[in-house]
GROMACS .gro file of C-alpha atoms in nm:
model
  494
    1MET     CA    1  -9.345  16.692  -2.895
    2THR     CA    2  -8.991  16.780  -2.793
    3PRO     CA    3  -8.900  16.620  -2.463
    4ALA     CA    4  -8.617  16.741  -2.245
    5GLN     CA    5  -8.273  16.596  -2.304
    6GLY     CA    6  -8.243  16.245  -2.156
    7THR     CA    7  -8.618  16.194  -2.124
    8PRO     CA    8  -8.749  15.858  -2.252
    9VAL     CA    9  -9.078  15.877  -2.437
   10CYS     CA   10  -9.296  15.566  -2.474
   11PHE     CA   11  -9.589  15.496  -2.706
   12ASP     CA   12  -9.846  15.223  -2.730
   13PHE     CA   13  -9.918  15.040  -3.057
   14ALA     CA   14 -10.179  15.300  -3.149
   15GLY     CA   15  -9.920  15.577  -3.126
   16ASN     CA   16 -10.043  15.721  -2.797
   17VAL     CA   17  -9.784  15.858  -2.556
   18LEU     CA   18  -9.730  15.653  -2.242
   19ALA     CA   19  -9.551  15.750  -1.929
   20ALA     CA   20  -9.207  15.596  -1.917
   21PRO     CA   21  -9.124  15.382  -1.615
   22PRO     CA   22  -8.952  15.601  -1.356
   23GLY     CA   23  -8.665  15.361  -1.326
   24LEU     CA   24  -8.598  15.381  -1.700
   25GLN     CA   25  -8.594  15.761  -1.679
   26THR     CA   26  -8.341  15.744  -1.400
   27LEU     CA   27  -8.125  15.491  -1.586
   28VAL     CA   28  -8.102  15.704  -1.897
   29SER     CA   29  -8.083  16.052  -1.746
   30THR     CA   30  -7.821  15.951  -1.492
   31ASN     CA   31  -7.582  15.805  -1.750
   32LEU     CA   32  -7.648  16.015  -2.060
   33THR     CA   33  -7.387  16.270  -2.166
   34GLY     CA   34  -7.415  16.568  -2.393
   35GLY     CA   35  -7.428  16.488  -2.760
   36ASP     CA   36  -7.534  16.125  -2.714
   37THR     CA   37  -7.771  16.010  -2.987
   38LEU     CA   38  -8.007  15.711  -3.018
   39TYR     CA   39  -7.990  15.617  -3.385
   40SER     CA   40  -8.230  15.322  -3.370
   41PRO     CA   41  -8.531  15.211  -3.169
   42PRO     CA   42  -8.442  14.975  -2.885
   43LEU     CA   43  -8.451  14.602  -2.942
   44THR     CA   44  -8.691  14.411  -2.715
   45ILE     CA   45  -8.643  14.038  -2.659
   46THR     CA   46  -8.734  13.758  -2.423
   47ALA     CA   47  -8.407  13.680  -2.250
   48ALA     CA   48  -8.278  13.339  -2.143
   49ASN     CA   49  -8.420  13.391  -1.793
   50GLY     CA   50  -8.765  13.446  -1.943
   51HIS     CA   51  -8.770  13.819  -1.876
   52VAL     CA   52  -8.869  14.074  -2.137
   53ALA     CA   53  -8.588  14.325  -2.182
   54SER     CA   54  -8.514  14.622  -2.409
   55TYR     CA   55  -8.168  14.726  -2.525
   56PHE     CA   56  -8.106  15.097  -2.611
   57PRO     CA   57  -7.798  15.166  -2.828
   58PHE     CA   58  -7.645  15.519  -2.785
   59TRP     CA   59  -7.332  15.686  -2.906
   60SER     CA   60  -7.200  16.040  -2.920
   61HIS     CA   61  -6.963  16.244  -3.131
   62ALA     CA   62  -6.820  16.383  -2.814
   63GLY     CA   63  -6.634  16.210  -2.538
   64ALA     CA   64  -6.391  15.922  -2.525
   65ASN     CA   65  -6.467  15.638  -2.766
   66ASN     CA   66  -6.762  15.844  -2.887
   67ALA     CA   67  -6.950  15.737  -2.572
   68SER     CA   68  -7.068  15.407  -2.716
   69THR     CA   69  -7.321  15.287  -2.460
   70THR     CA   70  -7.602  15.034  -2.431
   71TYR     CA   71  -7.877  15.054  -2.171
   72CYS     CA   72  -8.081  14.747  -2.071
   73TRP     CA   73  -8.425  14.771  -1.909
   74ASP     CA   74  -8.598  14.465  -1.761
   75TRP     CA   75  -8.974  14.508  -1.813
   76THR     CA   76  -9.052  14.202  -1.606
   77THR     CA   77  -8.890  14.340  -1.291
   78ALA     CA   78  -8.938  14.707  -1.388
   79ALA     CA   79  -8.572  14.769  -1.313
   80PRO     CA   80  -8.238  14.787  -1.488
   81CYS     CA   81  -8.122  14.446  -1.612
   82THR     CA   82  -7.946  14.273  -1.326
   83GLY     CA   83  -7.596  14.154  -1.411
   84PHE     CA   84  -7.582  14.340  -1.742
   85GLY     CA   85  -7.279  14.566  -1.778
   86SER     CA   86  -7.130  14.772  -1.501
   87PRO     CA   87  -7.290  14.949  -1.331
   88GLY     CA   88  -7.612  14.743  -1.352
   89GLY     CA   89  -7.797  14.797  -1.676
   90VAL     CA   90  -7.522  14.995  -1.851
   91LEU     CA   91  -7.270  14.852  -2.097
   92ASN     CA   92  -6.997  15.077  -2.232
   93GLY     CA   93  -6.844  14.964  -2.557
   94PRO     CA   94  -6.818  14.672  -2.520
   95PRO     CA   95  -6.452  14.745  -2.446
   96SER     CA   96  -6.323  14.429  -2.614
   97VAL     CA   97  -6.444  14.556  -2.955
   98ASN     CA   98  -6.226  14.829  -3.112
   99GLY     CA   99  -6.137  14.954  -2.767
  100GLY     CA  100  -6.506  15.017  -2.696
  101ASN     CA  101  -6.556  15.248  -2.994
  102THR     CA  102  -6.847  15.067  -3.160
  103ARG     CA  103  -7.091  15.354  -3.228
  104PRO     CA  104  -7.385  15.108  -3.264
  105TYR     CA  105  -7.677  15.180  -3.492
  106GLY     CA  106  -7.887  14.897  -3.353
  107TYR     CA  107  -7.901  14.529  -3.257
  108ALA     CA  108  -8.031  14.195  -3.383
  109PHE     CA  109  -8.106  13.884  -3.178
  110ASP     CA  110  -8.073  13.516  -3.286
  111GLY     CA  111  -8.229  13.370  -2.975
  112GLN     CA  112  -7.898  13.350  -2.793
  113CYS     CA  113  -7.678  13.651  -2.865
  114LEU     CA  114  -7.713  14.017  -2.952
  115TYR     CA  115  -7.533  14.134  -3.267
  116GLY     CA  116  -7.444  14.495  -3.333
  117LEU     CA  117  -7.313  14.698  -3.626
  118GLY     CA  118  -7.236  15.067  -3.608
  119ASP     CA  119  -7.064  15.369  -3.746
  120ALA     CA  120  -6.726  15.224  -3.653
  121ALA     CA  121  -6.785  14.947  -3.909
  122PHE     CA  122  -6.737  14.665  -3.657
  123LEU     CA  123  -6.974  14.367  -3.643
  124PHE     CA  124  -6.976  14.238  -3.289
  125SER     CA  125  -7.171  14.021  -3.049
  126PHE     CA  126  -7.238  14.036  -2.677
  127ASP     CA  127  -7.423  13.834  -2.420
  128PRO     CA  128  -7.773  13.975  -2.355
  129GLY     CA  129  -7.754  13.856  -1.996
  130THR     CA  130  -7.410  13.985  -1.895
  131GLY     CA  131  -7.294  14.208  -2.177
  132ALA     CA  132  -6.978  13.999  -2.217
  133ALA     CA  133  -6.827  14.014  -2.563
  134PRO     CA  134  -6.796  13.812  -2.767
  135CYS     CA  135  -7.118  13.631  -2.684
  136LEU     CA  136  -7.038  13.278  -2.562
  137ARG     CA  137  -7.385  13.136  -2.583
  138THR     CA  138  -7.477  12.836  -2.791
  139THR     CA  139  -7.786  12.628  -2.850
  140ALA     CA  140  -7.800  12.253  -2.882
  141ILE     CA  141  -8.111  12.092  -3.031
  142THR     CA  142  -8.213  11.747  -2.910
  143VAL     CA  143  -8.515  11.548  -3.028
  144LEU     CA  144  -8.635  11.287  -2.779
  145ASN     CA  145  -8.893  11.024  -2.869
  146ALA     CA  146  -8.903  10.820  -2.550
  147PRO     CA  147  -9.148  10.548  -2.666
  148ALA     CA  148  -8.913  10.471  -2.955
  149PHE     CA  149  -8.671  10.314  -2.705
  150TYR     CA  150  -8.910  10.016  -2.685
  151CYS     CA  151  -9.012   9.775  -2.956
  152ASP     CA  152  -9.230   9.508  -2.794
  153GLY     CA  153  -9.548   9.691  -2.893
  154GLN     CA  154  -9.651   9.748  -2.530
  155THR     CA  155  -9.743  10.080  -2.366
  156GLY     CA  156  -9.659  10.219  -2.026
  157HIS     CA  157  -9.282  10.187  -2.053
  158VAL     CA  158  -9.225  10.564  -2.009
  159ARG     CA  159  -9.329  10.720  -1.676
  160SER     CA  160  -9.207  11.082  -1.698
  161TYR     CA  161  -8.954  11.314  -1.855
  162GLY     CA  162  -8.648  11.385  -1.643
  163THR     CA  163  -8.378  11.648  -1.674
  164VAL     CA  164  -8.156  11.828  -1.923
  165GLY     CA  165  -7.788  11.821  -1.835
  166LEU     CA  166  -7.445  11.863  -1.988
  167GLY     CA  167  -7.173  11.606  -2.039
  168ALA     CA  168  -6.804  11.616  -2.127
  169ILE     CA  169  -6.776  11.978  -2.014
  170ASP     CA  170  -6.599  12.159  -1.731
  171PRO     CA  171  -6.888  12.297  -1.522
  172THR     CA  172  -6.681  12.597  -1.420
  173THR     CA  173  -6.690  12.711  -1.783
  174VAL     CA  174  -7.071  12.731  -1.783
  175ASN     CA  175  -7.288  13.010  -1.644
  176PHE     CA  176  -7.574  12.789  -1.533
  177ALA     CA  177  -7.770  13.086  -1.396
  178GLU     CA  178  -7.796  13.220  -1.752
  179SER     CA  179  -7.864  12.881  -1.917
  180SER     CA  180  -8.202  12.727  -1.986
  181ALA     CA  181  -8.384  12.458  -2.181
  182THR     CA  182  -8.689  12.524  -2.398
  183VAL     CA  183  -8.916  12.230  -2.479
  184GLU     CA  184  -9.134  12.222  -2.791
  185ASP     CA  185  -9.374  11.966  -2.929
  186SER     CA  186  -9.340  11.823  -3.279
  187GLY     CA  187  -9.536  12.116  -3.420
  188GLY     CA  188  -9.306  12.378  -3.267
  189THR     CA  189  -9.541  12.484  -2.988
  190VAL     CA  190  -9.340  12.586  -2.682
  191LEU     CA  191  -9.431  12.372  -2.382
  192GLY     CA  192  -9.209  12.563  -2.143
  193THR     CA  193  -8.869  12.715  -2.076
  194PHE     CA  194  -8.687  12.567  -1.778
  195PRO     CA  195  -8.387  12.733  -1.610
  196PHE     CA  196  -8.076  12.542  -1.509
  197ASP     CA  197  -8.026  12.495  -1.139
  198PRO     CA  198  -7.666  12.604  -1.061
  199THR     CA  199  -7.661  12.353  -0.773
  200THR     CA  200  -7.765  12.043  -0.969
  201ARG     CA  201  -7.642  12.185  -1.303
  202THR     CA  202  -7.957  12.050  -1.468
  203ALA     CA  203  -8.291  12.181  -1.593
  204ASP     CA  204  -8.597  11.993  -1.465
  205ILE     CA  205  -8.844  11.914  -1.747
  206SER     CA  206  -9.050  11.652  -1.558
  207SER     CA  207  -9.359  11.874  -1.575
  208VAL     CA  208  -9.385  11.821  -1.951
  209PRO     CA  209  -9.663  11.563  -2.009
  210ILE     CA  210  -9.526  11.229  -2.118
  211SER     CA  211  -9.823  11.199  -2.353
  212VAL     CA  212  -9.646  11.457  -2.572
  213SER     CA  213  -9.391  11.275  -2.781
  214PRO     CA  214  -9.159  11.337  -2.948
  215ILE     CA  215  -9.030  11.658  -2.794
  216THR     CA  216  -8.760  11.897  -2.912
  217VAL     CA  217  -8.530  12.036  -2.644
  218LEU     CA  218  -8.341  12.357  -2.724
  219THR     CA  219  -8.067  12.386  -2.465
  220HIS     CA  220  -7.942  12.744  -2.439
  221ILE     CA  221  -7.598  12.743  -2.278
  222ALA     CA  222  -7.416  13.051  -2.154
  223LEU     CA  223  -7.041  12.989  -2.145
  224VAL     CA  224  -6.777  13.157  -1.938
  225ASN     CA  225  -6.513  13.043  -2.185
  226THR     CA  226  -6.474  12.783  -2.459
  227SER     CA  227  -6.193  12.579  -2.305
  228SER     CA  228  -6.407  12.262  -2.304
  229PHE     CA  229  -6.451  12.280  -2.679
  230THR     CA  230  -6.140  12.126  -2.831
  231PRO     CA  231  -6.065  11.911  -3.136
  232THR     CA  232  -6.060  11.605  -2.909
  233ASN     CA  233  -6.355  11.691  -2.686
  234GLN     CA  234  -6.708  11.786  -2.778
  235PRO     CA  235  -6.951  11.864  -2.493
  236GLN     CA  236  -7.287  11.691  -2.499
  237VAL     CA  237  -7.646  11.761  -2.399
  238ILE     CA  238  -7.809  11.477  -2.203
  239VAL     CA  239  -8.190  11.458  -2.192
  240THR     CA  240  -8.333  11.190  -1.962
  241PHE     CA  241  -8.666  11.024  -1.894
  242ALA     CA  242  -8.787  10.781  -1.629
  243GLY     CA  243  -8.898  10.444  -1.761
  244ASP     CA  244  -8.818  10.079  -1.812
  245ASN     CA  245  -8.485   9.962  -1.942
  246PRO     CA  246  -8.456  10.050  -2.312
  247GLN     CA  247  -8.495   9.780  -2.573
  248VAL     CA  248  -8.268   9.759  -2.875
  249CYS     CA  249  -8.447   9.610  -3.174
  250PHE     CA  250  -8.320   9.510  -3.512
  251GLU     CA  251  -8.409   9.274  -3.791
  252THR     CA  252  -8.216   8.983  -3.933
  253THR     CA  253  -8.291   8.875  -4.288
  254VAL     CA  254  -8.255   8.499  -4.311
  255ALA     CA  255  -8.080   8.364  -4.618
  256THR     CA  256  -8.301   8.178  -4.861
  257THR     CA  257  -8.071   7.875  -4.873
  258CYS     CA  258  -8.230   7.567  -4.720
  259SER     CA  259  -7.917   7.491  -4.518
  260VAL     CA  260  -8.002   7.779  -4.279
  261THR     CA  261  -8.205   7.616  -4.002
  262SER     CA  262  -8.151   7.861  -3.715
  263VAL     CA  263  -8.042   8.216  -3.637
  264ALA     CA  264  -7.831   8.303  -3.332
  265ASP     CA  265  -7.750   8.654  -3.210
  266GLN     CA  266  -7.542   8.803  -2.931
  267ALA     CA  267  -7.476   9.174  -2.877
  268ASP     CA  268  -7.207   9.387  -2.713
  269ILE     CA  269  -7.248   9.742  -2.587
  270THR     CA  270  -6.979   9.992  -2.498
  271LEU     CA  271  -7.047  10.298  -2.283
  272GLY     CA  272  -6.774  10.557  -2.300
  273THR     CA  273  -6.441  10.414  -2.194
  274ALA     CA  274  -6.594  10.128  -1.993
  275ALA     CA  275  -6.529   9.768  -2.092
  276PRO     CA  276  -6.784   9.620  -2.334
  277VAL     CA  277  -7.081   9.438  -2.184
  278SER     CA  278  -7.200   9.123  -2.362
  279SER     CA  279  -7.556   8.999  -2.379
  280ASN     CA  280  -7.682   8.644  -2.369
  281THR     CA  281  -7.714   8.452  -2.693
  282VAL     CA  282  -8.061   8.405  -2.840
  283THR     CA  283  -8.119   8.125  -3.089
  284LEU     CA  284  -8.430   8.092  -3.302
  285GLN     CA  285  -8.513   7.795  -3.521
  286VAL     CA  286  -8.606   7.872  -3.880
  287THR     CA  287  -8.918   7.693  -3.998
  288PRO     CA  288  -8.852   7.571  -4.351
  289GLY     CA  289  -9.084   7.688  -4.624
  290SER     CA  290  -9.231   7.465  -4.889
  291ALA     CA  291  -8.921   7.498  -5.105
  292CYS     CA  292  -8.703   7.366  -4.820
  293THR     CA  293  -8.931   7.094  -4.689
  294SER     CA  294  -8.816   6.734  -4.726
  295ALA     CA  295  -9.078   6.478  -4.833
  296LEU     CA  296  -9.071   6.119  -4.959
  297THR     CA  297  -9.340   5.896  -5.102
  298VAL     CA  298  -9.314   5.520  -5.134
  299LEU     CA  299  -9.525   5.302  -5.365
  300LYS     CA  300  -9.540   4.921  -5.334
  301GLN     CA  301  -9.674   4.729  -5.637
  302VAL     CA  302  -9.693   4.367  -5.753
  303CYS     CA  303  -9.634   4.249  -6.109
  304LEU     CA  304  -9.950   4.150  -6.294
  305SER     CA  305  -9.773   3.947  -6.562
  306ASP     CA  306  -9.713   3.569  -6.549
  307ASP     CA  307  -9.381   3.616  -6.725
  308ALA     CA  308  -9.091   3.690  -6.491
  309ALA     CA  309  -8.914   3.874  -6.773
  310ASP     CA  310  -9.185   4.141  -6.751
  311CYS     CA  311  -9.134   4.188  -6.379
  312GLY     CA  312  -8.776   4.306  -6.339
  313LYS     CA  313  -8.587   4.625  -6.405
  314GLY     CA  314  -8.678   4.751  -6.749
  315GLY     CA  315  -8.968   4.505  -6.772
  316SER     CA  316  -9.298   4.607  -6.924
  317GLY     CA  317  -9.510   4.489  -6.630
  318PRO     CA  318  -9.785   4.586  -6.594
  319TRP     CA  319  -9.787   4.666  -6.221
  320GLY     CA  320 -10.075   4.700  -5.980
  321LYS     CA  321 -10.184   4.672  -5.621
  322LYS     CA  322 -10.337   4.319  -5.640
  323THR     CA  323 -10.295   4.009  -5.851
  324ILE     CA  324 -10.375   3.634  -5.853
  325LEU     CA  325 -10.066   3.423  -5.910
  326GLN     CA  326 -10.012   3.077  -6.066
  327ARG     CA  327  -9.862   2.806  -5.854
  328GLU     CA  328  -9.521   2.691  -5.964
  329ASP     CA  329  -9.446   2.330  -6.082
  330ASP     CA  330  -9.221   2.136  -5.845
  331GLY     CA  331  -9.081   1.932  -6.138
  332SER     CA  332  -9.192   1.579  -6.022
  333GLU     CA  333  -9.330   1.315  -6.258
  334CYS     CA  334  -9.700   1.276  -6.309
  335ASP     CA  335  -9.948   1.077  -6.512
  336HIS     CA  336 -10.166   1.207  -6.788
  337HIS     CA  337 -10.459   1.261  -6.553
  338GLY     CA  338 -10.293   1.556  -6.381
  339CYS     CA  339 -10.039   1.681  -6.634
  340ASN     CA  340 -10.023   1.897  -6.937
  341ASP     CA  341  -9.869   1.802  -7.269
  342HIS     CA  342  -9.525   1.902  -7.138
  343GLY     CA  343  -9.542   1.648  -6.858
  344HIS     CA  344  -9.582   1.917  -6.586
  345LYS     CA  345  -9.838   1.884  -6.309
  346LEU     CA  346 -10.138   2.107  -6.330
  347CYS     CA  347 -10.291   2.064  -5.985
  348ASP     CA  348 -10.019   1.979  -5.738
  349ARG     CA  349  -9.804   2.292  -5.771
  350LYS     CA  350  -9.693   2.390  -5.422
  351THR     CA  351  -9.595   2.765  -5.426
  352CYS     CA  352  -9.638   3.094  -5.611
  353ILE     CA  353  -9.375   3.355  -5.694
  354ALA     CA  354  -9.465   3.724  -5.644
  355HIS     CA  355  -9.258   3.994  -5.810
  356TRP     CA  356  -9.259   4.327  -5.626
  357ARG     CA  357  -9.162   4.679  -5.728
  358ILE     CA  358  -9.100   4.962  -5.479
  359THR     CA  359  -9.086   5.319  -5.611
  360VAL     CA  360  -8.945   5.590  -5.383
  361THR     CA  361  -8.985   5.955  -5.490
  362ASN     CA  362  -8.837   6.269  -5.336
  363THR     CA  363  -9.128   6.512  -5.366
  364GLY     CA  364  -8.968   6.784  -5.152
  365GLY     CA  365  -8.743   7.076  -5.234
  366VAL     CA  366  -8.416   6.948  -5.086
  367ASP     CA  367  -8.190   6.649  -5.142
  368ILE     CA  368  -8.227   6.357  -4.901
  369THR     CA  369  -7.949   6.119  -4.801
  370GLY     CA  370  -7.940   5.794  -4.606
  371ILE     CA  371  -8.281   5.656  -4.712
  372THR     CA  372  -8.365   5.301  -4.604
  373LEU     CA  373  -8.668   5.074  -4.653
  374ASP     CA  374  -8.859   4.868  -4.399
  375ASP     CA  375  -9.035   4.563  -4.550
  376ARG     CA  376  -9.080   4.314  -4.269
  377LYS     CA  377  -9.242   4.039  -4.475
  378GLU     CA  378  -8.982   4.047  -4.747
  379PRO     CA  379  -8.631   4.132  -4.620
  380SER     CA  380  -8.493   4.074  -4.970
  381CYS     CA  381  -8.656   4.401  -5.077
  382VAL     CA  382  -8.474   4.586  -4.797
  383ALA     CA  383  -8.145   4.423  -4.894
  384ALA     CA  384  -8.198   4.501  -5.261
  385ALA     CA  385  -8.255   4.871  -5.189
  386GLY     CA  386  -7.979   4.917  -4.932
  387THR     CA  387  -7.912   5.277  -4.822
  388PHE     CA  388  -7.952   5.535  -5.096
  389ASP     CA  389  -7.984   5.909  -5.165
  390LEU     CA  390  -8.233   6.102  -5.375
  391ALA     CA  391  -8.200   6.452  -5.514
  392ALA     CA  392  -8.503   6.681  -5.502
  393GLY     CA  393  -8.759   6.558  -5.753
  394GLN     CA  394  -8.570   6.232  -5.818
  395ALA     CA  395  -8.723   5.880  -5.798
  396THR     CA  396  -8.577   5.531  -5.786
  397GLU     CA  397  -8.716   5.178  -5.823
  398CYS     CA  398  -8.630   4.862  -5.635
  399PHE     CA  399  -8.722   4.512  -5.759
  400CYS     CA  400  -8.747   4.194  -5.553
  401SER     CA  401  -8.943   3.868  -5.549
  402SER     CA  402  -9.065   3.617  -5.293
  403ARG     CA  403  -9.213   3.267  -5.290
  404VAL     CA  404  -9.554   3.258  -5.122
  405THR     CA  405  -9.795   2.977  -5.039
  406LYS     CA  406 -10.100   3.184  -4.949
  407ASP     CA  407 -10.252   3.525  -5.004
  408THR     CA  408  -9.990   3.781  -4.898
  409THR     CA  409 -10.014   4.156  -4.843
  410ASN     CA  410  -9.672   4.316  -4.840
  411THR     CA  411  -9.622   4.662  -4.679
  412VAL     CA  412  -9.321   4.890  -4.707
  413THR     CA  413  -9.215   5.224  -4.559
  414ALA     CA  414  -8.913   5.448  -4.613
  415SER     CA  415  -8.719   5.624  -4.336
  416PHE     CA  416  -8.476   5.917  -4.340
  417VAL     CA  417  -8.342   6.197  -4.123
  418PRO     CA  418  -8.460   6.534  -4.262
  419PRO     CA  419  -8.178   6.740  -4.414
  420ASN     CA  420  -8.015   7.007  -4.196
  421SER     CA  421  -8.152   6.849  -3.879
  422PRO     CA  422  -7.958   6.900  -3.555
  423PRO     CA  423  -7.756   6.603  -3.425
  424GLY     CA  424  -7.966   6.335  -3.259
  425THR     CA  425  -8.276   6.397  -3.466
  426PRO     CA  426  -8.462   6.065  -3.505
  427PRO     CA  427  -8.557   5.942  -3.853
  428VAL     CA  428  -8.901   6.013  -3.992
  429MET     CA  429  -9.105   5.746  -4.166
  430THR     CA  430  -9.321   5.778  -4.475
  431ALA     CA  431  -9.677   5.661  -4.495
  432PRO     CA  432  -9.692   5.287  -4.569
  433SER     CA  433  -9.772   5.142  -4.910
  434SER     CA  434  -9.905   4.789  -4.967
  435ALA     CA  435  -9.967   4.541  -5.248
  436THR     CA  436 -10.139   4.199  -5.236
  437ALA     CA  437 -10.048   3.876  -5.416
  438LYS     CA  438 -10.306   3.596  -5.404
  439CYS     CA  439 -10.181   3.239  -5.434
  440PRO     CA  440 -10.479   3.003  -5.503
  441PRO     CA  441 -10.494   2.675  -5.305
  442PRO     CA  442 -10.395   2.345  -5.473
  443CYS     CA  443 -10.686   2.167  -5.650
  444HIS     CA  444 -10.799   1.804  -5.589
  445HIS     CA  445 -10.742   1.525  -5.845
  446ASP     CA  446 -11.093   1.540  -5.987
  447GLU     CA  447 -11.064   1.917  -6.020
  448CYS     CA  448 -10.759   1.856  -6.230
  449HIS     CA  449 -10.964   1.650  -6.473
  450ASN     CA  450 -11.222   1.928  -6.484
  451HIS     CA  451 -10.950   2.178  -6.562
  452HIS     CA  452 -10.814   1.936  -6.821
  453ARG     CA  453 -11.148   1.886  -6.993
  454GLN     CA  454 -11.239   2.250  -6.978
  455ALA     CA  455 -10.910   2.339  -7.142
  456ALA     CA  456 -10.975   2.083  -7.417
  457ASP     CA  457 -11.326   2.215  -7.471
  458ASP     CA  458 -11.189   2.571  -7.489
  459GLN     CA  459 -10.932   2.468  -7.747
  460GLN     CA  460 -11.193   2.287  -7.958
  461SER     CA  461 -11.421   2.589  -7.943
  462GLY     CA  462 -11.141   2.812  -8.071
  463ASN     CA  463 -11.084   3.005  -7.742
  464ASP     CA  464 -10.715   3.110  -7.749
  465ASN     CA  465 -10.570   3.120  -7.399
  466ALA     CA  466 -10.209   3.147  -7.509
  467HIS     CA  467  -9.943   3.113  -7.240
  468GLY     CA  468  -9.848   3.444  -7.077
  469THR     CA  469 -10.174   3.631  -7.146
  470HIS     CA  470 -10.407   3.767  -6.877
  471ALA     CA  471 -10.772   3.710  -6.813
  472PRO     CA  472 -10.991   4.019  -6.813
  473ALA     CA  473 -10.937   4.227  -6.497
  474THR     CA  474 -11.201   4.341  -6.253
  475GLY     CA  475 -11.098   4.665  -6.077
  476VAL     CA  476 -10.732   4.623  -5.978
  477ILE     CA  477 -10.740   4.242  -5.960
  478THR     CA  478 -10.581   4.065  -6.252
  479THR     CA  479 -10.609   3.688  -6.292
  480ALA     CA  480 -10.331   3.512  -6.474
  481ALA     CA  481 -10.436   3.218  -6.692
  482TRP     CA  482 -10.220   2.949  -6.840
  483HIS     CA  483 -10.255   2.732  -7.158
  484THR     CA  484 -10.423   2.386  -7.112
  485PRO     CA  485 -10.401   2.128  -7.411
  486ALA     CA  486 -10.665   1.873  -7.511
  487ALA     CA  487 -10.696   1.559  -7.291
  488PRO     CA  488 -10.495   1.248  -7.401
  489PRO     CA  489 -10.677   0.927  -7.506
  490ALA     CA  490 -10.818   0.723  -7.220
  491ARG     CA  491 -10.620   0.426  -7.104
  492PRO     CA  492 -10.761   0.083  -7.219
  493ALA     CA  493 -10.952  -0.097  -6.950
  494LEU     CA  494 -10.773  -0.391  -6.790
   0.00000   0.00000   0.00000
C-alpha cells in the first residue's frame, strides 16, 4: 500500500488498516512540506491532563532548519492537542534547541517530559503539554500514612483525605492547569489522577477512601520557570487530611539506678519562622522494681541464759522468744530456813532481769538511712539503738535489759522513710516482733523449805544442777534453774 503524500495510515494491533481520524489527516496534510520524513513511529502517552496523545516527529532535508516538526494528536478529544506548539498541535523545532534544527528520530517519555534525539545530535526535552523547551516539569513523591499520626491505639482519628498543594513557591511560576496529582496505594495500584485547580492551586484527593493507607502521592508539577528553586529555598508538596489533632509519641528509657523515682517531660515545637510553642509538663512516677525496693525486718529476742555475760554483745546466748527468769536477791540478811549456803535468800527475791536483743536487717536492694526503733515497754532499747543507717543486705544488733516483776511481753518495731521518697513522705513501720520473759511469783516460807529439801535430796542422789545451766526446754520455753545446797542442821529445841 502506497498512500498519497501526507496521508496518515493507521493499523489495529492485528495489522489491519484503519481509517485515520479526519482531523489528524488535516493536521498533517496542512502542515507537511515536500521532502518531510517520519523516521520513527509516533509516541503515544497519557498526558498530565489524563488525555491520550500521540506525538509524530518529522524532519526534512529541504527547507529552513530541515523542517524539524512535531505534530500532537489528542485521541481523547479527537482533535489537535490544545496548547501544544503554535499553531495548535504543531511544534517547530523546538526553536530553543540548536535554532530549531533538531531533526528528531523519535521521542521517549519519563512520565513528565518528552525527550528527543535526532540527526542533529542534540538531546533535548520539551513539555508534552505546551511544547516548551526545556521541559520544566518535575515530580515530587509523598507517602502519607495518616493513622501513623496517632499513637493511643484508638481508631476513628482520620475522617478523610484532603488536598495536595505547594508551599514555598511563587504561584506565578507554576502552570497549575498542566499540573496534577496521582494517588497510588501501597502496592502501586493507581487510585486516581487529580488535576490542580488554578483557582485554589490545589488538587482535591478527598474521594480516595480513607480505609486505604498508606498512600503514595505523585505530584506532577508544570513550571513556567525555576526562579523559586534556589540554594536557599526549596519548594514543598503539602498533602493534607481531615482528622483529630496529631499525636507525637516517643519512648523514654528510664535509667536502672534506684535514685530515679520519676520521669518528667516537656516539649517545644517550631513551625517555620514562628516562635516556639511549649507544651505542658507531664510527670510520671517510676515504680521501683525488686532491686530498688526498700525493706526492713526486725527481730526481738530474750536471752535464755541465767548468766548476764552470755546476754550482751558478743555473748553466746542462746536467744529465743520466751524464757522463765530467776528472781534477783535483794541482798538482805536471812536465816538458814530461807537461805542458801552463801547467805542469800532463796524465796524472797523481789525482781527479775530480762536481757533483750533486737536484730534489724535491711532485706531490700537499697541503702536505708535514719532508722529508729519503737519499744514502748522498754525505752532503754530505743535509746541504745538511737538513729542508725543500714546498707542493702546489712544487719545490726541492739542489746538492752530491764528489771521486771511479772510476766512481760516486749514488742518492737522499726521505722524509716523509704529512700528517694519525695519531701513530706511519712515514715513506714515494719511488722512488730515480740519476745516474752516470765518472772515467777515469790514463794511462801514453807515452799522455801520444800525447795531447800528438794535441793538437798537432789544433791544426795547425785543430780548435778550446777549454777548457770538450763533445765530441759519444751518448745521455745526455757526454764533456768539454780544450784541449791543441802539443808543445814536443825536448831536445838529451846
